[in-house]
Amino acid sequence: MRQSSFAVLAALAAGVPTVVAVSPAAAAAPAVQPFNQAAFDDAQKAGKPIIVWVHAPWCPVCREQAKTIARVTAEPAYRDMQVFRIDYDTQKPLWQKFGATMQSTVIAFHGKRETARIAHETDDGKVTAVIHSAIA
């Protein structure tokens, strides 16, 4: 099941239309969604854990990060997490606003407070630590 979940997330990250049947447990995992300022603001005001991910479909590091993001956020502790994807190729002013300088940047927030960030890193433990910082 995990391997197929990774394949689905990789397909979604690459922009491939995908139809997926999920179990109730898998449905609880937060979906990676395109960045939406109003939804981001609402999540911050509500004090939710948030991940902002600067992603490019051609980026091999992003593909590896997608696996970690899918695995970690599928855990019950992350059910309230909001995961927003910023397209590196088409949303330059937006990722610059977050202080990112490259694709494959993962930025964690707990409400309005930035808790950690990492860029161009595929190490599962390091990416997991950034994601975890949003709920710690």
XYZ file of N, CA and C in Angstrom:
408
model
N 0.816 -1.193 0.000
C 0.000 0.000 0.000
C 0.860 1.256 0.000
N 1.926 1.276 0.806
C 2.770 2.468 0.853
C 3.396 2.759 -0.501
N 3.882 1.734 -1.184
C 4.529 1.961 -2.468
C 3.539 2.563 -3.460
N 2.295 2.090 -3.458
C 1.317 2.661 -4.373
C 0.970 4.094 -3.976
N 0.985 4.412 -2.677
C 0.738 5.783 -2.234
C 1.826 6.712 -2.749
N 3.063 6.246 -2.696
C 4.170 7.054 -3.201
C 4.023 7.279 -4.699
N 3.609 6.260 -5.423
C 3.431 6.392 -6.865
C 2.343 7.413 -7.182
N 1.272 7.394 -6.407
C 0.186 8.345 -6.620
C 0.670 9.759 -6.349
N 1.378 9.971 -5.212
C 1.865 11.310 -4.906
C 2.843 11.788 -5.965
N 3.709 10.904 -6.429
C 4.658 11.280 -7.482
C 3.908 11.679 -8.753
N 2.865 10.944 -9.093
C 2.070 11.280 -10.275
C 1.388 12.631 -10.100
N 0.832 12.863 -8.907
C 0.190 14.148 -8.648
C 1.207 15.283 -8.690
N 2.382 15.062 -8.114
C 3.418 16.094 -8.104
C 3.874 16.415 -9.522
N 3.840 15.421 -10.398
C 4.253 15.626 -11.786
C 3.128 16.204 -12.640
N 1.951 16.359 -12.028
C 0.840 16.944 -12.766
C 0.066 15.938 -13.595
N 0.242 14.650 -13.324
C -0.458 13.600 -14.066
C -1.828 13.406 -13.430
N -2.920 13.524 -14.199
C -4.244 13.273 -13.634
C -4.308 11.852 -13.081
N -4.859 11.705 -11.870
C -4.849 10.418 -11.208
C -6.178 10.195 -10.505
N -6.723 8.988 -10.639
C -7.916 8.590 -9.911
C -7.479 7.553 -8.905
N -7.869 7.760 -7.642
C -7.411 6.898 -6.579
C -8.574 6.495 -5.698
N -8.662 5.216 -5.369
C -9.594 4.738 -4.358
C -8.792 4.585 -3.080
N -9.282 5.189 -1.992
C -8.517 5.141 -0.757
C -9.346 4.549 0.364
N -8.644 3.963 1.318
C -9.302 3.455 2.506
C -9.595 4.633 3.426
N -10.495 4.482 4.391
C -10.786 5.584 5.315
C -9.537 6.075 6.052
N -8.640 5.197 6.413
C -7.419 5.616 7.114
C -6.560 6.476 6.208
N -6.428 6.088 4.948
C -5.612 6.867 4.018
C -6.276 8.194 3.693
N -7.595 8.227 3.716
C -8.306 9.460 3.397
C -8.065 10.535 4.444
N -7.625 10.149 5.636
C -7.385 11.118 6.696
C -6.113 11.925 6.468
N -5.216 11.434 5.617
C -3.972 12.155 5.355
C -4.280 13.439 4.602
N -3.596 14.537 4.970
C -3.848 15.798 4.265
C -3.374 15.721 2.821
N -4.131 16.331 1.950
C -3.764 16.355 0.533
C -2.790 17.498 0.286
N -1.867 17.279 -0.626
C -1.012 18.365 -1.091
C -1.873 19.186 -2.041
N -2.011 20.467 -1.747
C -2.881 21.317 -2.549
C -2.098 22.507 -3.087
N -2.509 23.016 -4.235
C -1.854 24.218 -4.748
C -1.982 25.344 -3.721
N -0.964 26.190 -3.647
C -0.990 27.277 -2.669
C -2.177 28.185 -2.935
N -2.869 28.518 -1.860
C -4.005 29.433 -1.899
C -3.832 30.375 -0.722
N -3.678 31.664 -0.982
C -3.379 32.622 0.087
C -4.455 32.643 1.155
N -5.727 32.620 0.755
C -6.817 32.667 1.740
C -6.793 31.426 2.632
N -6.584 30.251 2.044
C -6.535 29.013 2.829
C -5.313 29.004 3.752
N -4.182 29.520 3.264
C -2.981 29.619 4.085
C -3.228 30.556 5.268
N -3.812 31.712 4.996
C -4.110 32.670 6.064
C -5.055 32.064 7.103
N -6.085 31.350 6.632
C -7.038 30.712 7.544
C -6.348 29.662 8.413
N -5.466 28.872 7.809
C -4.739 27.839 8.564
C -3.832 28.488 9.606
N -3.198 29.599 9.237
C -2.344 30.296 10.204
C -3.179 30.849 11.368
N -4.299 31.477 11.056
C -5.162 32.041 12.101
C -5.689 30.958 13.032
N -5.938 29.770 12.485
C -6.452 28.652 13.278
C -5.348 27.944 14.058
N -4.090 28.345 13.858
C -2.984 27.723 14.579
C -2.650 26.325 14.112
N -2.967 26.023 12.861
C -2.726 24.684 12.327
C -1.260 24.473 11.958
N -0.856 23.216 11.915
C 0.457 22.904 11.351
C 0.374 23.016 9.830
N 1.385 23.643 9.237
C 1.360 23.938 7.804
C 2.719 23.599 7.197
N 2.681 23.049 6.002
C 3.885 22.874 5.194
C 3.678 23.663 3.909
N 4.666 24.479 3.564
C 4.709 25.149 2.268
C 5.875 24.514 1.531
N 5.588 23.953 0.366
C 6.576 23.181 -0.384
C 6.767 23.812 -1.756
N 7.963 24.310 -2.017
C 8.288 24.872 -3.325
C 8.731 23.712 -4.201
N 7.949 23.418 -5.204
C 8.064 22.181 -5.980
C 8.195 22.475 -7.474
N 8.963 21.636 -8.142
C 9.020 21.664 -9.611
C 8.821 20.238 -10.108
N 7.956 20.035 -11.100
C 7.671 18.677 -11.561
C 8.884 17.967 -12.164
N 9.875 18.695 -12.625
C 11.057 18.118 -13.244
C 12.169 17.827 -12.231
N 11.965 18.184 -10.973
C 13.000 18.131 -9.937
C 13.076 16.759 -9.263
N 14.218 16.054 -9.389
C 14.345 14.745 -8.736
C 14.347 14.842 -7.207
N 14.851 15.934 -6.664
C 14.825 16.107 -5.205
C 13.372 16.251 -4.735
N 12.568 17.007 -5.482
C 11.151 17.165 -5.149
C 10.432 15.815 -5.164
N 10.771 14.971 -6.127
C 10.143 13.645 -6.193
C 10.478 12.825 -4.955
N 11.699 12.912 -4.477
C 12.070 12.202 -3.252
C 11.367 12.805 -2.039
N 11.300 14.121 -1.990
C 10.606 14.776 -0.882
C 9.127 14.383 -0.857
N 8.536 14.207 -2.026
C 7.123 13.811 -2.105
C 6.889 12.507 -1.361
N 7.813 11.588 -1.456
C 7.683 10.301 -0.758
C 7.668 10.514 0.752
N 8.571 11.339 1.238
C 8.632 11.597 2.680
C 7.392 12.336 3.152
N 6.982 13.363 2.405
C 5.790 14.123 2.779
C 4.576 13.205 2.836
N 4.412 12.332 1.862
C 3.271 11.411 1.841
C 3.318 10.451 3.026
N 4.478 9.905 3.299
C 4.608 8.933 4.393
C 4.340 9.589 5.742
N 4.969 10.717 5.989
C 4.846 11.357 7.302
C 3.435 11.886 7.528
N 2.881 12.572 6.561
C 1.564 13.186 6.769
C 0.428 12.168 6.798
N 0.707 10.926 6.424
C -0.306 9.872 6.522
C -0.480 9.388 7.963
N 0.456 9.748 8.840
C 0.365 9.349 10.242
C -0.739 10.156 10.932
N -1.463 9.544 11.872
C -2.588 10.221 12.523
C -2.237 11.572 13.164
N -1.045 11.737 13.670
C -0.660 12.989 14.325
C -0.693 14.183 13.371
N -0.686 13.916 12.071
C -0.614 14.981 11.068
C -1.943 15.245 10.373
N -3.034 14.690 10.890
C -4.326 14.792 10.198
C -4.815 16.226 10.027
N -4.394 17.149 10.894
C -4.826 18.541 10.768
C -3.856 19.400 9.958
N -2.790 18.799 9.476
C -1.772 19.557 8.747
C -2.295 20.001 7.384
N -1.933 21.205 6.999
C -2.228 21.723 5.667
C -0.911 21.699 4.884
N -0.932 21.119 3.694
C 0.262 21.052 2.853
C -0.022 21.820 1.566
N 0.723 22.911 1.377
C 0.548 23.771 0.209
C 1.757 23.663 -0.708
N 1.501 23.465 -1.988
C 2.569 23.373 -2.983
C 2.619 24.664 -3.800
N 3.811 25.228 -3.908
C 4.050 26.394 -4.755
C 4.831 25.908 -5.968
N 4.371 26.238 -7.166
C 5.052 25.815 -8.385
C 6.263 26.719 -8.645
N 7.420 26.126 -8.618
C 8.666 26.873 -8.793
C 8.722 27.578 -10.153
N 8.213 26.936 -11.184
C 8.321 27.479 -12.544
C 7.346 28.612 -12.835
N 6.190 28.613 -12.191
C 5.158 29.583 -12.554
C 4.790 30.562 -11.440
N 5.308 30.359 -10.224
C 4.909 31.205 -9.101
C 6.114 31.846 -8.397
N 7.044 32.351 -9.193
C 8.279 32.920 -8.641
C 8.030 33.996 -7.582
N 7.154 34.986 -7.818
C 6.947 36.000 -6.772
C 6.464 35.391 -5.451
N 5.685 34.326 -5.541
C 5.151 33.694 -4.335
C 6.251 32.994 -3.549
N 7.076 32.174 -4.214
C 8.128 31.494 -3.443
C 9.189 32.471 -2.962
N 9.386 33.554 -3.697
C 10.315 34.581 -3.219
C 9.769 35.258 -1.960
N 8.452 35.439 -1.909
C 7.812 36.038 -0.731
C 8.110 35.220 0.525
N 8.239 33.905 0.358
C 8.550 33.025 1.486
C 10.054 32.928 1.749
N 10.856 33.638 0.963
C 12.294 33.623 1.172
C 12.987 32.399 0.612
N 12.302 31.652 -0.236
C 12.920 30.490 -0.874
C 13.802 30.970 -2.020
N 14.837 30.223 -2.302
C 15.737 30.579 -3.396
C 15.839 29.472 -4.436
N 15.187 28.350 -4.169
C 15.257 27.233 -5.109
C 14.059 26.312 -4.919
N 13.850 25.465 -5.933
C 12.834 24.429 -5.801
C 13.293 23.464 -4.715
N 12.417 22.599 -4.297
C 12.663 21.595 -3.255
C 12.909 22.241 -1.896
N 12.230 23.347 -1.648
C 12.286 23.988 -0.341
C 11.018 23.609 0.426
N 11.198 23.112 1.639
C 10.088 22.736 2.512
C 10.139 23.664 3.720
N 9.028 24.378 3.946
C 8.951 25.334 5.049
C 7.792 24.915 5.951
N 8.085 24.768 7.241
C 7.070 24.350 8.207
C 6.643 25.537 9.066
N 5.349 25.568 9.368
C 4.779 26.588 10.246
C 3.896 25.910 11.281
N 3.825 26.498 12.445
C 2.784 26.177 13.414
C 2.034 27.487 13.597
N 0.874 27.559 12.983
C 0.154 28.829 12.961
C 0.977 29.849 12.190
N 1.215 30.987 12.787
C 1.950 32.058 12.107
C 3.455 31.968 12.312
N 3.895 31.020 13.143
C 5.317 30.904 13.464
C 5.997 29.878 12.557
N 7.031 30.328 11.838
C 7.837 29.381 11.063
C 8.652 28.558 12.051
N 8.602 27.231 11.891
C 9.293 26.345 12.833
C 10.576 25.757 12.264
N 10.655 25.610 10.951
C 11.860 25.041 10.330
C 11.734 25.139 8.825
N 12.874 24.996 8.154
C 12.878 24.913 6.695
C 14.095 24.115 6.259
N 13.994 23.585 5.065
C 15.085 22.832 4.479
C 14.997 22.999 2.969
N 16.129 23.014 2.307
C 16.132 23.180 0.851
C 17.067 22.160 0.223
N 16.625 21.643 -0.896
C 17.405 20.714 -1.718
C 17.970 19.557 -0.907
N 17.106 18.942 -0.116
C 17.512 17.849 0.770
C 16.585 16.666 0.576
N 17.171 15.480 0.406
C 16.361 14.274 0.251
C 16.448 13.357 1.460
N 17.332 13.643 2.399
C 17.480 12.785 3.568
C 16.145 12.700 4.309
N 15.611 11.483 4.385
C 14.295 11.260 4.966
C 14.212 11.808 6.391
N 15.219 11.566 7.190
C 15.206 12.023 8.572
C 15.190 13.533 8.692
N 15.942 14.207 7.841
C 15.993 15.673 7.896
C 14.680 16.290 7.431
N 14.101 15.763 6.364
C 12.821 16.286 5.875
C 11.725 15.978 6.895
N 11.755 14.796 7.466
C 10.778 14.423 8.499
C 10.868 15.370 9.686
N 12.068 15.722 10.100
C 12.254 16.629 11.237
C 11.618 17.995 10.968
N 11.746 18.492 9.738
C 11.120 19.765 9.393
C 9.602 19.645 9.473
N 9.057 18.587 8.905
C 7.606 18.382 8.942
C 7.145 18.260 10.393
N 7.860 17.479 11.177
C 7.490 17.262 12.579
C 7.509 18.565 13.387
N 8.399 19.472 13.038
C 8.512 20.726 13.787
C 7.198 21.512 13.790
N 6.358 21.299 12.793
C 5.092 22.028 12.703
C 4.064 21.550 13.737
N 4.255 20.354 14.273
C 3.311 19.857 15.291
C 3.947 19.752 16.666
N 5.244 19.937 16.735
C 5.943 19.785 18.017
C 5.679 20.947 18.947
